[in-house]
PDB file of C-alpha atoms in Angstrom:
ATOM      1  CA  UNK A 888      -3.357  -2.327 -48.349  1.00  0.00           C
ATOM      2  CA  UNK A 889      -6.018  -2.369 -46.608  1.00  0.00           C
ATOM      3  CA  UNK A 890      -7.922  -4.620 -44.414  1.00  0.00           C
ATOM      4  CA  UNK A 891     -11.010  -5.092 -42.373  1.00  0.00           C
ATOM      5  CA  UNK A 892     -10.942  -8.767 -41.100  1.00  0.00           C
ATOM      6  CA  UNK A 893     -14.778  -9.200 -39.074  1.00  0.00           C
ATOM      7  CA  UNK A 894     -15.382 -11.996 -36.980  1.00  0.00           C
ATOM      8  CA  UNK A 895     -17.666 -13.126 -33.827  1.00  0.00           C
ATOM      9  CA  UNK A 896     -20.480 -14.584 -36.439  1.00  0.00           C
ATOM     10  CA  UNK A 897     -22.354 -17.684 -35.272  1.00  0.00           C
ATOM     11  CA  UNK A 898     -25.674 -19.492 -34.384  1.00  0.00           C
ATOM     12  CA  UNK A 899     -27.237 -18.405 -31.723  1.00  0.00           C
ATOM     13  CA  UNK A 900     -30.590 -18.601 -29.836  1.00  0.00           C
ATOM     14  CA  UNK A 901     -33.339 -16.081 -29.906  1.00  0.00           C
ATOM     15  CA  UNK A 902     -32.916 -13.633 -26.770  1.00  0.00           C
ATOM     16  CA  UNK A 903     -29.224 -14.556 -26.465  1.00  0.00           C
ATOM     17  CA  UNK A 904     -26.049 -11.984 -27.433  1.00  0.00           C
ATOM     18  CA  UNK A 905     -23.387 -11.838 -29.566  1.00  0.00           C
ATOM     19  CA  UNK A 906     -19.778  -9.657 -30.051  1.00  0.00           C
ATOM     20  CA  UNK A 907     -18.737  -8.834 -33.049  1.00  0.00           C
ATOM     21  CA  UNK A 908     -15.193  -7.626 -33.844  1.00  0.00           C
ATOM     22  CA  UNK A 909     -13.859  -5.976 -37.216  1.00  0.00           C
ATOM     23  CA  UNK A 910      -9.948  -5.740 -37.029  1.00  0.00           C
ATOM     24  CA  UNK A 911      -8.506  -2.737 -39.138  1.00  0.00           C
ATOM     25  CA  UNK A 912      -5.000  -2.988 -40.801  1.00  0.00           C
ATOM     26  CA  UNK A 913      -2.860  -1.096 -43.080  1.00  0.00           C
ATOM     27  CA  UNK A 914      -4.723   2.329 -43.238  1.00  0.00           C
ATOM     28  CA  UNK A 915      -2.348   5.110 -44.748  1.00  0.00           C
ATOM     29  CA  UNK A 916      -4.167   7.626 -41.530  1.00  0.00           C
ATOM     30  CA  UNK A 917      -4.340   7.203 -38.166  1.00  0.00           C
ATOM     31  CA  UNK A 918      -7.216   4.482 -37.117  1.00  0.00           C
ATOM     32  CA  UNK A 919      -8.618   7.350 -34.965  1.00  0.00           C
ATOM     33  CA  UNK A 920      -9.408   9.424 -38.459  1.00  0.00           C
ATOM     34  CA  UNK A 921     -12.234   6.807 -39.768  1.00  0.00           C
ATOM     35  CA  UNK A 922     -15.669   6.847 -38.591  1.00  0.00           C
ATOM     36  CA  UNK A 923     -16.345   3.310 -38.446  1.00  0.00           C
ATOM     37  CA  UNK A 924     -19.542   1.403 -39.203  1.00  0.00           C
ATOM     38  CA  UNK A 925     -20.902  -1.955 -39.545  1.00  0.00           C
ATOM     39  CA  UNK A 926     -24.027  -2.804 -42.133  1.00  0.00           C
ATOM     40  CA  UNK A 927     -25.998  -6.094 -42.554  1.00  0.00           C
ATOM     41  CA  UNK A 928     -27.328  -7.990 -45.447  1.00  0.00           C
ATOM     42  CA  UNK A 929     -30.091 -10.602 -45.396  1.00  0.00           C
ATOM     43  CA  UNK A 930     -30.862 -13.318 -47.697  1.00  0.00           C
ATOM     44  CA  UNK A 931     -33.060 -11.454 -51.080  1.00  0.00           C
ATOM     45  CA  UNK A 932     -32.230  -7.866 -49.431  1.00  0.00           C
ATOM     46  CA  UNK A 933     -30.423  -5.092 -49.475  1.00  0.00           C
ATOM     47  CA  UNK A 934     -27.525  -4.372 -47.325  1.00  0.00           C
ATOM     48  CA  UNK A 935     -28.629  -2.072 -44.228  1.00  0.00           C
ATOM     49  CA  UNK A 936     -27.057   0.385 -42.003  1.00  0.00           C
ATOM     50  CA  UNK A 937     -27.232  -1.074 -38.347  1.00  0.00           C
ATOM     51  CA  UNK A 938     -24.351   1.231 -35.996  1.00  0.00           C
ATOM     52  CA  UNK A 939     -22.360   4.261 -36.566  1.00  0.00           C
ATOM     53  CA  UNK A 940     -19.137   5.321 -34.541  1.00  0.00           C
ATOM     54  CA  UNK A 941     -17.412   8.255 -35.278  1.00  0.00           C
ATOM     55  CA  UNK A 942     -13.925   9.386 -35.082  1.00  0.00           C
ATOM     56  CA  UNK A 943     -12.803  10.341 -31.340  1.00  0.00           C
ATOM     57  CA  UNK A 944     -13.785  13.889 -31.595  1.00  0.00           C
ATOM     58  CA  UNK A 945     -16.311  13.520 -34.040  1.00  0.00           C
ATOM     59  CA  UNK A 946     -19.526  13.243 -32.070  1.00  0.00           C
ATOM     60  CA  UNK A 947     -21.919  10.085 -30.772  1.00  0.00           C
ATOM     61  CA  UNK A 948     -22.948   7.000 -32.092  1.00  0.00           C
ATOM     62  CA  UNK A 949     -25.789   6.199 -34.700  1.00  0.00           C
ATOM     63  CA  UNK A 950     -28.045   3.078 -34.769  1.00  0.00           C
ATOM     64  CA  UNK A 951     -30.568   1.671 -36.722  1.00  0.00           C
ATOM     65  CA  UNK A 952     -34.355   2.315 -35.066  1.00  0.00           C
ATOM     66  CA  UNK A 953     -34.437  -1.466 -35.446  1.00  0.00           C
ATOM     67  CA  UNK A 954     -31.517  -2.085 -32.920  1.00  0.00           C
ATOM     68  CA  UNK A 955     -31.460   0.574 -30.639  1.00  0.00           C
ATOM     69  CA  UNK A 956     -31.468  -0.174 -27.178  1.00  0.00           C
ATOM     70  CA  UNK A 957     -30.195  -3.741 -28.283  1.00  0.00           C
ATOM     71  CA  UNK A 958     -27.147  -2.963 -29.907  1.00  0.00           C
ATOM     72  CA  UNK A 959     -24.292  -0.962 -29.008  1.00  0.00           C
ATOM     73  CA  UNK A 960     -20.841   0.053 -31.134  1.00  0.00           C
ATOM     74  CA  UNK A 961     -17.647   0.814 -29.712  1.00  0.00           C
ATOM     75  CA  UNK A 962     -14.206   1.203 -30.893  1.00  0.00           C
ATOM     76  CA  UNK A 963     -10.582   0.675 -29.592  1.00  0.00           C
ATOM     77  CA  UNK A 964      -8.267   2.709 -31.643  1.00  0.00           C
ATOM     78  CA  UNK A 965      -4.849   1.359 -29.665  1.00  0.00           C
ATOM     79  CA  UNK A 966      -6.072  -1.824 -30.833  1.00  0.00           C
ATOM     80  CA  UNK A 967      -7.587  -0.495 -34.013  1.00  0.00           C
ATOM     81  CA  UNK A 968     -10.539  -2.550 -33.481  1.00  0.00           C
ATOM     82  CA  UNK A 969     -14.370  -1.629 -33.721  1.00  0.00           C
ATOM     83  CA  UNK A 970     -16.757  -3.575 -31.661  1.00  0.00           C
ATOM     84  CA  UNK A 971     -20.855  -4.603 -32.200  1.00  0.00           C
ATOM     85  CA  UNK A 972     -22.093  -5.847 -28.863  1.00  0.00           C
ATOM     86  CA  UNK A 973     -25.536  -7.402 -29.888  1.00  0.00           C
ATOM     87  CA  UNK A 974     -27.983  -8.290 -26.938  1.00  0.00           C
ATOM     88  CA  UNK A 975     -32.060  -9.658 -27.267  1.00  0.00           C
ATOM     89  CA  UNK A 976     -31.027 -11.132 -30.452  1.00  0.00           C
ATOM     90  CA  UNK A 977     -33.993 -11.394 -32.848  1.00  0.00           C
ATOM     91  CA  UNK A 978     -34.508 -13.905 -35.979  1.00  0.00           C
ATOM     92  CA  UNK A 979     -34.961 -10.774 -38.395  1.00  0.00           C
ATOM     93  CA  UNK A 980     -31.075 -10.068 -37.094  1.00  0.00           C
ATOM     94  CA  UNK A 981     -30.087 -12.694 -39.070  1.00  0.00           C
ATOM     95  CA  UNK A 982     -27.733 -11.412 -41.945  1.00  0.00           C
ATOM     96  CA  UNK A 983     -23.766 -11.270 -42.853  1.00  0.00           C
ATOM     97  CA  UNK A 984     -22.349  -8.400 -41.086  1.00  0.00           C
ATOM     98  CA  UNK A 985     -20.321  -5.985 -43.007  1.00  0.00           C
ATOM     99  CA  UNK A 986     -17.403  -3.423 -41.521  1.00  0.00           C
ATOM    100  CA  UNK A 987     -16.964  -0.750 -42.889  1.00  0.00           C
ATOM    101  CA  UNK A 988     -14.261   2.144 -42.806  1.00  0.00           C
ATOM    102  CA  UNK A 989     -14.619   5.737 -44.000  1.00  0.00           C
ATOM    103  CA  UNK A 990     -12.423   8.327 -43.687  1.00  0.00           C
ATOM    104  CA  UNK A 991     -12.937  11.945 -41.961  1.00  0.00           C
ATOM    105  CA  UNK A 992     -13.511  14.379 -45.343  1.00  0.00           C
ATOM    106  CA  UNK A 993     -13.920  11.796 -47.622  1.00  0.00           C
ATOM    107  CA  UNK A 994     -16.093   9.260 -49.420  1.00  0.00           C
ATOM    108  CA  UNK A 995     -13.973   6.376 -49.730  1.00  0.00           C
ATOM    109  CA  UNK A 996     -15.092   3.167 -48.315  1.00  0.00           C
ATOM    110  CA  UNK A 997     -13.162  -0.186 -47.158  1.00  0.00           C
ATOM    111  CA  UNK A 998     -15.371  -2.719 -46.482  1.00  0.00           C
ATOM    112  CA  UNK A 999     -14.494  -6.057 -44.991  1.00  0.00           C
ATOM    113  CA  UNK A1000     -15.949  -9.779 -46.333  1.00  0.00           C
ATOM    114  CA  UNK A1001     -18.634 -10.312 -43.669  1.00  0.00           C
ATOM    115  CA  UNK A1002     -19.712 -12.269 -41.108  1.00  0.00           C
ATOM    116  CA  UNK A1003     -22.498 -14.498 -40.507  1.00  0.00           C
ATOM    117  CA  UNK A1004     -25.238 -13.913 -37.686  1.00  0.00           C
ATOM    118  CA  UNK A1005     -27.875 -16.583 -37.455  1.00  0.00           C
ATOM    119  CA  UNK A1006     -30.604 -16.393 -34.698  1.00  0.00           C
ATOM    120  CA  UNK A1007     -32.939 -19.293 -34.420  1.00  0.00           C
ATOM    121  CA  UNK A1008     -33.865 -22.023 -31.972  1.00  0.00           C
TER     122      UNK A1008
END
């Protein structure tokens, strides 16, 4: 089945950076075929898109006005791994970060359980 496993969550201090790391496992396709994203959700709101990567061929990355220029996504697909580098760390960054997987010419989603960002001095 499959799996997103996320980790790279912690406390950390306003200003300061984080990686994140979302670890993809038993997809019936090729890793390369999902366009891979991660979302956040804050305490009382909604979950929010934050970074788009597509699939190899599939065009360039999407962010969030709120973390652009601060955030960047990338993506191993030997590894099968997708990547959040998160620099000038804010409070308001503070959420659980979700991966999540879709497929090229689909709409089905795999979503992993989350990890938790905290930013605060």
């Amino acid at each position: 089945q499959v799996q997103l496993v996320e980790s790279g969550g912690g406390l950390v201090q306003p200003g300061g950076s984080l990686r994140l790391s979302c670890a993809a496992s038993g997809f019936t396709f090729s890793f390369s075929l999902y366009a891979m994203s991660w979302y956040r959700q804050a305490p009382g709101k909604a979950r929010e898109f934050v970074a788009l990567i597509p699939t190899s061929t599939g065009g360039r990355a999407d962010y969030a006005d709120s973390v652009k220029g601060r955030f960047t996504i990338s993506r191993d697909n030997v590894r099968r791994t997708v990547y959040l580098q998160m620099n000038i760390l804010k409070p308001e960054d503070t959420a659980v970060y979700y991966c999540k997987a879709r497929r090229v010419g689909t709409i089905d989603d795999y979503w992993g359980q989350g990890t938790q960002v905290t930013v605060s001095s």
